[in-house]
Structures are given as structure tokens and as C-alpha cells.
PDB file of C-alpha atoms in Angstrom:
ATOM      1  CA  MET A   1     -21.300   3.614  32.209  1.00  0.00           C
ATOM      2  CA  GLU A   2     -24.079   4.039  34.751  1.00  0.00           C
ATOM      3  CA  LYS A   3     -27.581   4.374  33.351  1.00  0.00           C
ATOM      4  CA  SER A   4     -30.890   5.525  34.787  1.00  0.00           C
ATOM      5  CA  LYS A   5     -33.959   3.253  34.954  1.00  0.00           C
ATOM      6  CA  SER A   6     -35.188   4.954  31.775  1.00  0.00           C
ATOM      7  CA  GLY A   7     -31.980   3.928  29.986  1.00  0.00           C
ATOM      8  CA  SER A   8     -30.323   7.336  29.795  1.00  0.00           C
ATOM      9  CA  PRO A   9     -26.582   7.546  30.544  1.00  0.00           C
ATOM     10  CA  ILE A  10     -25.516   9.188  33.813  1.00  0.00           C
ATOM     11  CA  TYR A  11     -22.202  11.054  33.746  1.00  0.00           C
ATOM     12  CA  LYS A  12     -20.423  11.910  36.986  1.00  0.00           C
ATOM     13  CA  TYR A  13     -17.576  14.372  37.443  1.00  0.00           C
ATOM     14  CA  ASP A  14     -15.337  15.364  40.315  1.00  0.00           C
ATOM     15  CA  VAL A  15     -12.748  18.084  40.865  1.00  0.00           C
ATOM     16  CA  SER A  16      -9.886  15.735  39.964  1.00  0.00           C
ATOM     17  CA  GLN A  17     -11.189  15.656  36.358  1.00  0.00           C
ATOM     18  CA  LYS A  18     -11.230  19.421  36.021  1.00  0.00           C
ATOM     19  CA  ASN A  19      -8.780  21.037  33.607  1.00  0.00           C
ATOM     20  CA  GLU A  20      -6.088  23.328  34.942  1.00  0.00           C
ATOM     21  CA  PHE A  21      -6.862  27.039  34.936  1.00  0.00           C
ATOM     22  CA  GLU A  22      -6.459  28.539  31.460  1.00  0.00           C
ATOM     23  CA  ILE A  23      -7.010  32.261  31.176  1.00  0.00           C
ATOM     24  CA  SER A  24      -9.256  33.574  28.402  1.00  0.00           C
ATOM     25  CA  SER A  25      -9.108  37.217  27.388  1.00  0.00           C
ATOM     26  CA  GLY A  26     -11.929  37.787  24.917  1.00  0.00           C
ATOM     27  CA  GLU A  27     -14.814  36.507  22.814  1.00  0.00           C
ATOM     28  CA  GLN A  28     -15.048  35.559  19.167  1.00  0.00           C
ATOM     29  CA  SER A  29     -18.769  35.942  18.433  1.00  0.00           C
ATOM     30  CA  ILE A  30     -20.008  38.541  20.930  1.00  0.00           C
ATOM     31  CA  ASP A  31     -21.173  40.968  18.210  1.00  0.00           C
ATOM     32  CA  GLU A  32     -23.123  38.300  16.333  1.00  0.00           C
ATOM     33  CA  ILE A  33     -24.696  36.983  19.537  1.00  0.00           C
ATOM     34  CA  SER A  34     -25.586  40.512  20.685  1.00  0.00           C
ATOM     35  CA  ASN A  35     -27.263  41.186  17.344  1.00  0.00           C
ATOM     36  CA  HIS A  36     -29.136  37.883  17.595  1.00  0.00           C
ATOM     37  CA  ILE A  37     -30.433  38.793  21.056  1.00  0.00           C
ATOM     38  CA  GLU A  38     -31.556  42.268  19.991  1.00  0.00           C
ATOM     39  CA  GLU A  39     -33.194  40.978  16.801  1.00  0.00           C
ATOM     40  CA  HIS A  40     -35.277  38.304  18.517  1.00  0.00           C
ATOM     41  CA  ILE A  41     -35.762  39.548  22.104  1.00  0.00           C
ATOM     42  CA  GLY A  42     -35.009  43.236  22.523  1.00  0.00           C
ATOM     43  CA  GLU A  43     -32.441  45.889  23.327  1.00  0.00           C
ATOM     44  CA  ILE A  44     -29.639  44.785  25.606  1.00  0.00           C
ATOM     45  CA  HIS A  45     -29.771  46.985  28.688  1.00  0.00           C
ATOM     46  CA  MET A  46     -26.508  45.853  30.264  1.00  0.00           C
ATOM     47  CA  VAL A  47     -23.776  43.249  29.950  1.00  0.00           C
ATOM     48  CA  PHE A  48     -22.353  41.684  33.102  1.00  0.00           C
ATOM     49  CA  HIS A  49     -18.678  41.150  32.295  1.00  0.00           C
ATOM     50  CA  GLU A  50     -16.138  38.849  33.882  1.00  0.00           C
ATOM     51  CA  LEU A  51     -12.886  40.290  35.189  1.00  0.00           C
ATOM     52  CA  VAL A  52     -10.924  37.024  35.087  1.00  0.00           C
ATOM     53  CA  SER A  53     -12.048  34.100  32.950  1.00  0.00           C
ATOM     54  CA  ASP A  54     -11.095  30.420  33.013  1.00  0.00           C
ATOM     55  CA  GLN A  55     -11.234  28.511  29.680  1.00  0.00           C
ATOM     56  CA  VAL A  56     -13.765  30.886  28.058  1.00  0.00           C
ATOM     57  CA  HIS A  57     -14.814  34.471  28.768  1.00  0.00           C
ATOM     58  CA  ILE A  58     -18.485  34.425  29.764  1.00  0.00           C
ATOM     59  CA  ASP A  59     -20.589  37.575  29.542  1.00  0.00           C
ATOM     60  CA  VAL A  60     -24.246  37.727  30.554  1.00  0.00           C
ATOM     61  CA  HIS A  61     -26.507  39.994  28.494  1.00  0.00           C
ATOM     62  CA  TRP A  62     -29.541  41.474  30.235  1.00  0.00           C
ATOM     63  CA  VAL A  63     -32.703  42.434  28.342  1.00  0.00           C
ATOM     64  CA  LYS A  64     -35.255  44.220  30.519  1.00  0.00           C
ATOM     65  CA  PRO A  65     -38.948  43.264  30.410  1.00  0.00           C
ATOM     66  CA  THR A  66     -40.862  44.544  27.390  1.00  0.00           C
ATOM     67  CA  LYS A  67     -44.485  44.429  26.299  1.00  0.00           C
ATOM     68  CA  GLU A  68     -43.749  41.460  24.036  1.00  0.00           C
ATOM     69  CA  PHE A  69     -41.449  39.707  26.525  1.00  0.00           C
ATOM     70  CA  PRO A  70     -42.645  40.765  30.020  1.00  0.00           C
ATOM     71  CA  TYR A  71     -39.765  39.264  31.973  1.00  0.00           C
ATOM     72  CA  HIS A  72     -36.033  39.741  32.441  1.00  0.00           C
ATOM     73  CA  THR A  73     -34.033  37.756  29.900  1.00  0.00           C
ATOM     74  CA  LEU A  74     -30.411  36.814  30.576  1.00  0.00           C
ATOM     75  CA  VAL A  75     -28.306  35.266  27.803  1.00  0.00           C
ATOM     76  CA  THR A  76     -24.675  34.140  27.807  1.00  0.00           C
ATOM     77  CA  SER A  77     -21.998  34.759  25.223  1.00  0.00           C
ATOM     78  CA  GLY A  78     -18.585  33.131  25.161  1.00  0.00           C
ATOM     79  CA  MET A  79     -19.561  29.526  25.804  1.00  0.00           C
ATOM     80  CA  SER A  80     -19.541  28.955  22.032  1.00  0.00           C
ATOM     81  CA  ASP A  81     -15.977  30.238  21.600  1.00  0.00           C
ATOM     82  CA  LYS A  82     -14.786  26.645  21.962  1.00  0.00           C
ATOM     83  CA  PRO A  83     -16.446  23.453  20.718  1.00  0.00           C
ATOM     84  CA  MET A  84     -17.744  21.038  23.332  1.00  0.00           C
ATOM     85  CA  GLN A  85     -16.423  17.476  23.347  1.00  0.00           C
ATOM     86  CA  THR A  86     -19.435  15.566  22.020  1.00  0.00           C
ATOM     87  CA  PRO A  87     -19.582  11.754  22.019  1.00  0.00           C
ATOM     88  CA  GLU A  88     -18.580   9.782  18.944  1.00  0.00           C
ATOM     89  CA  GLY A  89     -21.369   9.874  16.384  1.00  0.00           C
ATOM     90  CA  VAL A  90     -22.937  13.063  17.744  1.00  0.00           C
ATOM     91  CA  GLU A  91     -22.408  15.901  15.275  1.00  0.00           C
ATOM     92  CA  GLY A  92     -23.662  19.458  14.941  1.00  0.00           C
ATOM     93  CA  CYS A  93     -24.028  19.991  18.710  1.00  0.00           C
ATOM     94  CA  GLU A  94     -20.596  21.381  19.542  1.00  0.00           C
ATOM     95  CA  TYR A  95     -21.557  25.017  20.117  1.00  0.00           C
ATOM     96  CA  ALA A  96     -24.116  26.397  22.551  1.00  0.00           C
ATOM     97  CA  GLU A  97     -25.145  29.379  24.658  1.00  0.00           C
ATOM     98  CA  LEU A  98     -27.595  29.542  27.558  1.00  0.00           C
ATOM     99  CA  SER A  99     -30.491  31.714  28.691  1.00  0.00           C
ATOM    100  CA  ILE A 100     -32.796  32.095  31.654  1.00  0.00           C
ATOM    101  CA  CYS A 101     -35.969  34.186  32.040  1.00  0.00           C
ATOM    102  CA  LEU A 102     -36.785  35.827  35.366  1.00  0.00           C
ATOM    103  CA  PRO A 103     -40.121  37.341  36.472  1.00  0.00           C
ATOM    104  CA  GLN A 104     -40.567  41.106  36.333  1.00  0.00           C
ATOM    105  CA  ASP A 105     -40.220  41.530  40.096  1.00  0.00           C
ATOM    106  CA  TRP A 106     -36.853  39.744  40.231  1.00  0.00           C
ATOM    107  CA  LYS A 107     -34.117  42.036  41.565  1.00  0.00           C
ATOM    108  CA  VAL A 108     -31.519  42.464  38.841  1.00  0.00           C
ATOM    109  CA  SER A 109     -28.521  44.701  39.559  1.00  0.00           C
ATOM    110  CA  GLU A 110     -24.960  44.316  40.729  1.00  0.00           C
ATOM    111  CA  ASP A 111     -26.007  45.353  44.244  1.00  0.00           C
ATOM    112  CA  ASP A 112     -28.952  42.935  44.249  1.00  0.00           C
ATOM    113  CA  PHE A 113     -26.632  40.138  43.133  1.00  0.00           C
ATOM    114  CA  LYS A 114     -24.732  40.388  46.397  1.00  0.00           C
ATOM    115  CA  GLU A 115     -27.575  38.273  47.811  1.00  0.00           C
ATOM    116  CA  GLU A 116     -27.509  34.652  46.662  1.00  0.00           C
ATOM    117  CA  LYS A 117     -31.318  34.482  46.453  1.00  0.00           C
ATOM    118  CA  ASN A 118     -31.077  37.011  43.611  1.00  0.00           C
ATOM    119  CA  TYR A 119     -27.809  35.893  42.048  1.00  0.00           C
ATOM    120  CA  TRP A 120     -28.081  32.110  41.717  1.00  0.00           C
ATOM    121  CA  PRO A 121     -29.667  32.094  38.219  1.00  0.00           C
ATOM    122  CA  VAL A 122     -26.710  34.143  36.948  1.00  0.00           C
ATOM    123  CA  ARG A 123     -24.274  31.913  38.822  1.00  0.00           C
ATOM    124  CA  TRP A 124     -25.729  28.883  37.060  1.00  0.00           C
ATOM    125  CA  LEU A 125     -25.626  30.505  33.642  1.00  0.00           C
ATOM    126  CA  LYS A 126     -21.916  31.141  34.106  1.00  0.00           C
ATOM    127  CA  TYR A 127     -21.211  27.792  35.777  1.00  0.00           C
ATOM    128  CA  LEU A 128     -22.881  25.717  33.072  1.00  0.00           C
ATOM    129  CA  ALA A 129     -21.488  27.831  30.227  1.00  0.00           C
ATOM    130  CA  ARG A 130     -17.985  27.010  31.463  1.00  0.00           C
ATOM    131  CA  PHE A 131     -18.645  23.452  32.672  1.00  0.00           C
ATOM    132  CA  PRO A 132     -18.162  21.520  29.400  1.00  0.00           C
ATOM    133  CA  HIS A 133     -14.853  23.270  28.748  1.00  0.00           C
ATOM    134  CA  GLU A 134     -13.577  22.596  32.258  1.00  0.00           C
ATOM    135  CA  TYR A 135     -14.384  18.885  32.086  1.00  0.00           C
ATOM    136  CA  ASN A 136     -13.964  18.129  28.346  1.00  0.00           C
ATOM    137  CA  THR A 137     -17.604  17.124  27.982  1.00  0.00           C
ATOM    138  CA  TRP A 138     -20.849  18.479  26.558  1.00  0.00           C
ATOM    139  CA  ILE A 139     -24.318  19.569  27.617  1.00  0.00           C
ATOM    140  CA  ASN A 140     -27.361  19.613  25.376  1.00  0.00           C
ATOM    141  CA  TYR A 141     -31.130  19.226  25.093  1.00  0.00           C
ATOM    142  CA  GLY A 142     -32.656  17.314  28.010  1.00  0.00           C
ATOM    143  CA  HIS A 143     -29.459  17.096  30.050  1.00  0.00           C
ATOM    144  CA  THR A 144     -29.932  17.605  33.786  1.00  0.00           C
ATOM    145  CA  ILE A 145     -27.283  18.960  36.151  1.00  0.00           C
ATOM    146  CA  PRO A 146     -27.917  18.792  39.926  1.00  0.00           C
ATOM    147  CA  ASN A 147     -26.794  21.338  42.480  1.00  0.00           C
ATOM    148  CA  GLY A 148     -24.347  19.002  44.182  1.00  0.00           C
ATOM    149  CA  ASP A 149     -24.486  15.312  45.063  1.00  0.00           C
ATOM    150  CA  PRO A 150     -26.892  14.910  46.721  1.00  0.00           C
ATOM    151  CA  ALA A 151     -28.609  17.924  45.179  1.00  0.00           C
ATOM    152  CA  GLU A 152     -29.341  20.902  47.414  1.00  0.00           C
ATOM    153  CA  SER A 153     -31.797  23.735  46.828  1.00  0.00           C
ATOM    154  CA  PHE A 154     -30.468  26.585  44.716  1.00  0.00           C
ATOM    155  CA  ALA A 155     -31.385  29.090  47.445  1.00  0.00           C
ATOM    156  CA  GLU A 156     -33.034  29.182  50.856  1.00  0.00           C
ATOM    157  CA  ASN A 157     -36.355  30.403  49.416  1.00  0.00           C
ATOM    158  CA  THR A 158     -36.901  27.549  46.929  1.00  0.00           C
ATOM    159  CA  GLU A 159     -36.875  23.748  46.788  1.00  0.00           C
ATOM    160  CA  LEU A 160     -35.726  23.666  43.148  1.00  0.00           C
ATOM    161  CA  ASN A 161     -32.355  21.895  42.972  1.00  0.00           C
ATOM    162  CA  THR A 162     -31.493  20.751  39.438  1.00  0.00           C
ATOM    163  CA  MET A 163     -31.227  22.378  36.000  1.00  0.00           C
ATOM    164  CA  ILE A 164     -32.479  20.919  32.749  1.00  0.00           C
ATOM    165  CA  LEU A 165     -31.557  22.331  29.336  1.00  0.00           C
ATOM    166  CA  LEU A 166     -34.484  22.894  26.969  1.00  0.00           C
ATOM    167  CA  PRO A 167     -35.216  25.024  23.912  1.00  0.00           C
ATOM    168  CA  SER A 168     -36.940  28.165  25.151  1.00  0.00           C
ATOM    169  CA  VAL A 169     -40.692  28.243  24.636  1.00  0.00           C
ATOM    170  CA  VAL A 170     -41.263  31.894  25.500  1.00  0.00           C
ATOM    171  CA  LEU A 171     -38.438  33.311  23.346  1.00  0.00           C
ATOM    172  CA  GLY A 172     -39.703  31.675  20.147  1.00  0.00           C
ATOM    173  CA  ASN A 173     -38.273  29.216  17.634  1.00  0.00           C
ATOM    174  CA  ASN A 174     -36.282  31.821  15.691  1.00  0.00           C
ATOM    175  CA  PHE A 175     -34.085  32.418  18.723  1.00  0.00           C
ATOM    176  CA  HIS A 176     -33.054  28.773  19.115  1.00  0.00           C
ATOM    177  CA  THR A 177     -30.203  28.742  16.588  1.00  0.00           C
ATOM    178  CA  LEU A 178     -27.681  31.275  15.288  1.00  0.00           C
ATOM    179  CA  LYS A 179     -25.971  30.170  12.092  1.00  0.00           C
ATOM    180  CA  LEU A 180     -22.571  31.711  11.429  1.00  0.00           C
ATOM    181  CA  LYS A 181     -20.070  31.070   8.639  1.00  0.00           C
ATOM    182  CA  ASN A 182     -17.940  28.668  10.655  1.00  0.00           C
ATOM    183  CA  LYS A 183     -20.406  27.233  13.177  1.00  0.00           C
ATOM    184  CA  SER A 184     -24.011  26.931  14.293  1.00  0.00           C
ATOM    185  CA  ILE A 185     -24.829  27.988  17.875  1.00  0.00           C
ATOM    186  CA  ASP A 186     -27.762  26.430  19.753  1.00  0.00           C
ATOM    187  CA  PHE A 187     -29.420  28.441  22.541  1.00  0.00           C
ATOM    188  CA  PHE A 188     -30.849  26.468  25.470  1.00  0.00           C
ATOM    189  CA  ALA A 189     -32.994  27.725  28.328  1.00  0.00           C
ATOM    190  CA  LEU A 190     -32.176  26.704  31.877  1.00  0.00           C
ATOM    191  CA  VAL A 191     -35.280  25.376  33.621  1.00  0.00           C
ATOM    192  CA  PRO A 192     -34.969  24.478  37.337  1.00  0.00           C
ATOM    193  CA  LEU A 193     -36.495  21.201  38.547  1.00  0.00           C
ATOM    194  CA  TYR A 194     -37.674  19.741  41.830  1.00  0.00           C
ATOM    195  CA  GLN A 195     -36.137  16.463  42.997  1.00  0.00           C
ATOM    196  CA  GLU A 196     -39.374  14.582  42.297  1.00  0.00           C
ATOM    197  CA  GLU A 197     -39.281  15.815  38.695  1.00  0.00           C
ATOM    198  CA  VAL A 198     -35.674  14.668  38.367  1.00  0.00           C
ATOM    199  CA  ASN A 199     -36.689  11.252  39.697  1.00  0.00           C
ATOM    200  CA  LEU A 200     -39.553  11.098  37.199  1.00  0.00           C
ATOM    201  CA  LYS A 201     -37.163  11.772  34.337  1.00  0.00           C
ATOM    202  CA  LEU A 202     -34.627   9.226  35.588  1.00  0.00           C
ATOM    203  CA  ASN A 203     -37.235   6.524  36.116  1.00  0.00           C
ATOM    204  CA  LYS A 204     -39.614   7.057  33.196  1.00  0.00           C
ATOM    205  CA  GLY A 205     -37.726   9.249  30.733  1.00  0.00           C
ATOM    206  CA  SER A 206     -37.888  12.805  29.460  1.00  0.00           C
ATOM    207  CA  ASP A 207     -41.271  12.376  27.767  1.00  0.00           C
ATOM    208  CA  ALA A 208     -42.937  11.664  31.121  1.00  0.00           C
ATOM    209  CA  LEU A 209     -41.472  14.882  32.534  1.00  0.00           C
ATOM    210  CA  PHE A 210     -42.519  16.906  29.496  1.00  0.00           C
ATOM    211  CA  ASP A 211     -46.044  15.494  29.709  1.00  0.00           C
ATOM    212  CA  ALA A 212     -46.190  16.690  33.314  1.00  0.00           C
ATOM    213  CA  PHE A 213     -44.925  20.113  32.227  1.00  0.00           C
ATOM    214  CA  ASP A 214     -47.634  20.303  29.577  1.00  0.00           C
ATOM    215  CA  LYS A 215     -50.324  19.255  32.040  1.00  0.00           C
ATOM    216  CA  PHE A 216     -49.448  22.047  34.460  1.00  0.00           C
ATOM    217  CA  GLU A 217     -48.417  24.570  31.766  1.00  0.00           C
ATOM    218  CA  VAL A 218     -44.863  25.012  33.016  1.00  0.00           C
ATOM    219  CA  SER A 219     -42.863  27.517  30.957  1.00  0.00           C
ATOM    220  CA  ASP A 220     -39.202  28.524  31.064  1.00  0.00           C
ATOM    221  CA  ILE A 221     -39.937  31.679  33.083  1.00  0.00           C
ATOM    222  CA  LEU A 222     -38.444  30.974  36.483  1.00  0.00           C
ATOM    223  CA  LYS A 223     -40.875  30.758  39.373  1.00  0.00           C
ATOM    224  CA  ILE A 224     -39.255  29.758  42.642  1.00  0.00           C
ATOM    225  CA  ASP A 225     -42.480  28.355  44.120  1.00  0.00           C
ATOM    226  CA  ARG A 226     -44.120  26.905  41.015  1.00  0.00           C
ATOM    227  CA  ILE A 227     -46.160  23.736  41.299  1.00  0.00           C
ATOM    228  CA  ASN A 228     -44.180  20.524  41.595  1.00  0.00           C
ATOM    229  CA  THR A 229     -45.494  18.589  38.590  1.00  0.00           C
ATOM    230  CA  ALA A 230     -44.306  15.184  39.864  1.00  0.00           C
ATOM    231  CA  LYS A 231     -45.267  15.368  43.515  1.00  0.00           C
ATOM    232  CA  ARG A 232     -48.116  13.107  44.581  1.00  0.00           C
ATOM    233  CA  LYS A 233     -50.938  14.878  46.342  1.00  0.00           C
ATOM    234  CA  LYS A 234     -52.539  13.773  49.576  1.00  0.00           C
ATOM    235  CA  ILE A 235     -56.206  12.834  49.678  1.00  0.00           C
ATOM    236  CA  PHE A 236     -57.680  12.852  53.172  1.00  0.00           C
ATOM    237  CA  GLY A 237     -54.160  12.622  54.587  1.00  0.00           C
ATOM    238  CA  ILE A 238     -53.243   9.524  52.544  1.00  0.00           C
ATOM    239  CA  PHE A 239     -50.996   9.390  49.444  1.00  0.00           C
TER     240      PHE A 239
END
């Protein structure tokens, strides 16, 4: 198995490894997840449903900005209908759902989503929620997934090109886990990275990246032009 300079394993997948299409018609825990969202974040304004679903049926729940949470919050349900295929010795991480927080001025509607610059965060919620079931794998805390190989920017108006999964800071600790009778569901925030930040993580490990996040007070509220925490600055035209 290939490993990064920091010692972390690097998994690579291609289309030939993808499971055949398997239609999914419904969700097992949508009511419990909806209640969890409304208890810890706020009233669900709308649910973006799938018409045809492969492997698992992924819905995206939209909570509008509130005084307590002044940003759009999008949360998946359906990813946790099936367990992920975790490595031998890794237990208690089989079920997950994903979230992303968008600034108040982000355009959120079905019409707005016709433009990729508005839709890509939703696309990535759905893509990553289905990914482990399509490839018989898992995703979890600290895992990074690039937008292609080599990675390309998520949209024309940003240089961010890779997602990392982290526990949400802004949504609070009580939102991180939903314990049900037959399973425990972990909720991870999607945080987009610049290529230099990905390189920092690969070369020096996750702690180096998190230290850079702390230094520049990076949160999990998406900002397409946020500071690049790993990019070296020029002094008098010299690096």
C-alpha cells in the first residue's frame, strides 16, 4: 500500500472498482436524523430528494441561517443506511452522515443549483455519501478526497480542490453523534482544502494542518477565497 511522507496510507480507486448500479428506494433512519438536525441546529426548511438512487438513497436537508447558526447548513441522510467497509481492527466507525455550512449570501435553491458555482457543495455531499458504498470502502475523520487526479478546483471561482472530513466546530459537540438502538451514526463536516494544505498534511501529518487552521482561525463555514494556511508568503518578492 502506498503511504504519504507522514506515514498515512493512500488509497486509490478507479471506475473499474466501482460496484454495479443497485437501485435504492428509501431510507431507514430519515426520521431520527431529521429530529437530530432540528434538535441541534434548527428547523429543516427543505429536503432535496433524489429521483433515482444508486446503492443508497441520499437526501440533503437544508436548514436556513438562524441567529444562533448564521449560515446555511446542509446535512445528508441515507449514507448510514448501509455500513461502510472498515479495515480489520477498526470498529464503531461503520455509519456516517455528512454536513457542510455555507455563508448567508450563498445562493441555495433548485434554480440556483443549475449553476455549478452554487451547486458543487451539494454535489460533493451526495458524491461522498455514496462513495464508500460504491467502492466497498470507508471514509472517516481526517480522510482527504481530491477532486480528480490531479485535483482540479471545485469551481471556476475558487482554488479549493480537495475535501477533508472533520467533526464540525460550529455545529457543536452534541451534533457529532446520533446513537440509535442498532447503530451509532457519526456526522462529519466537509471542509475544502487548497493543494498546499493537502501537501502539508501528506508531508507532515494532520496535526501540522490543524495547527495551521488554528493559527488562521479556519472554521467549517465554507469560504471560497479564505486564506491559504499553508502557502508561503513573499517578502520583497522572494519566498
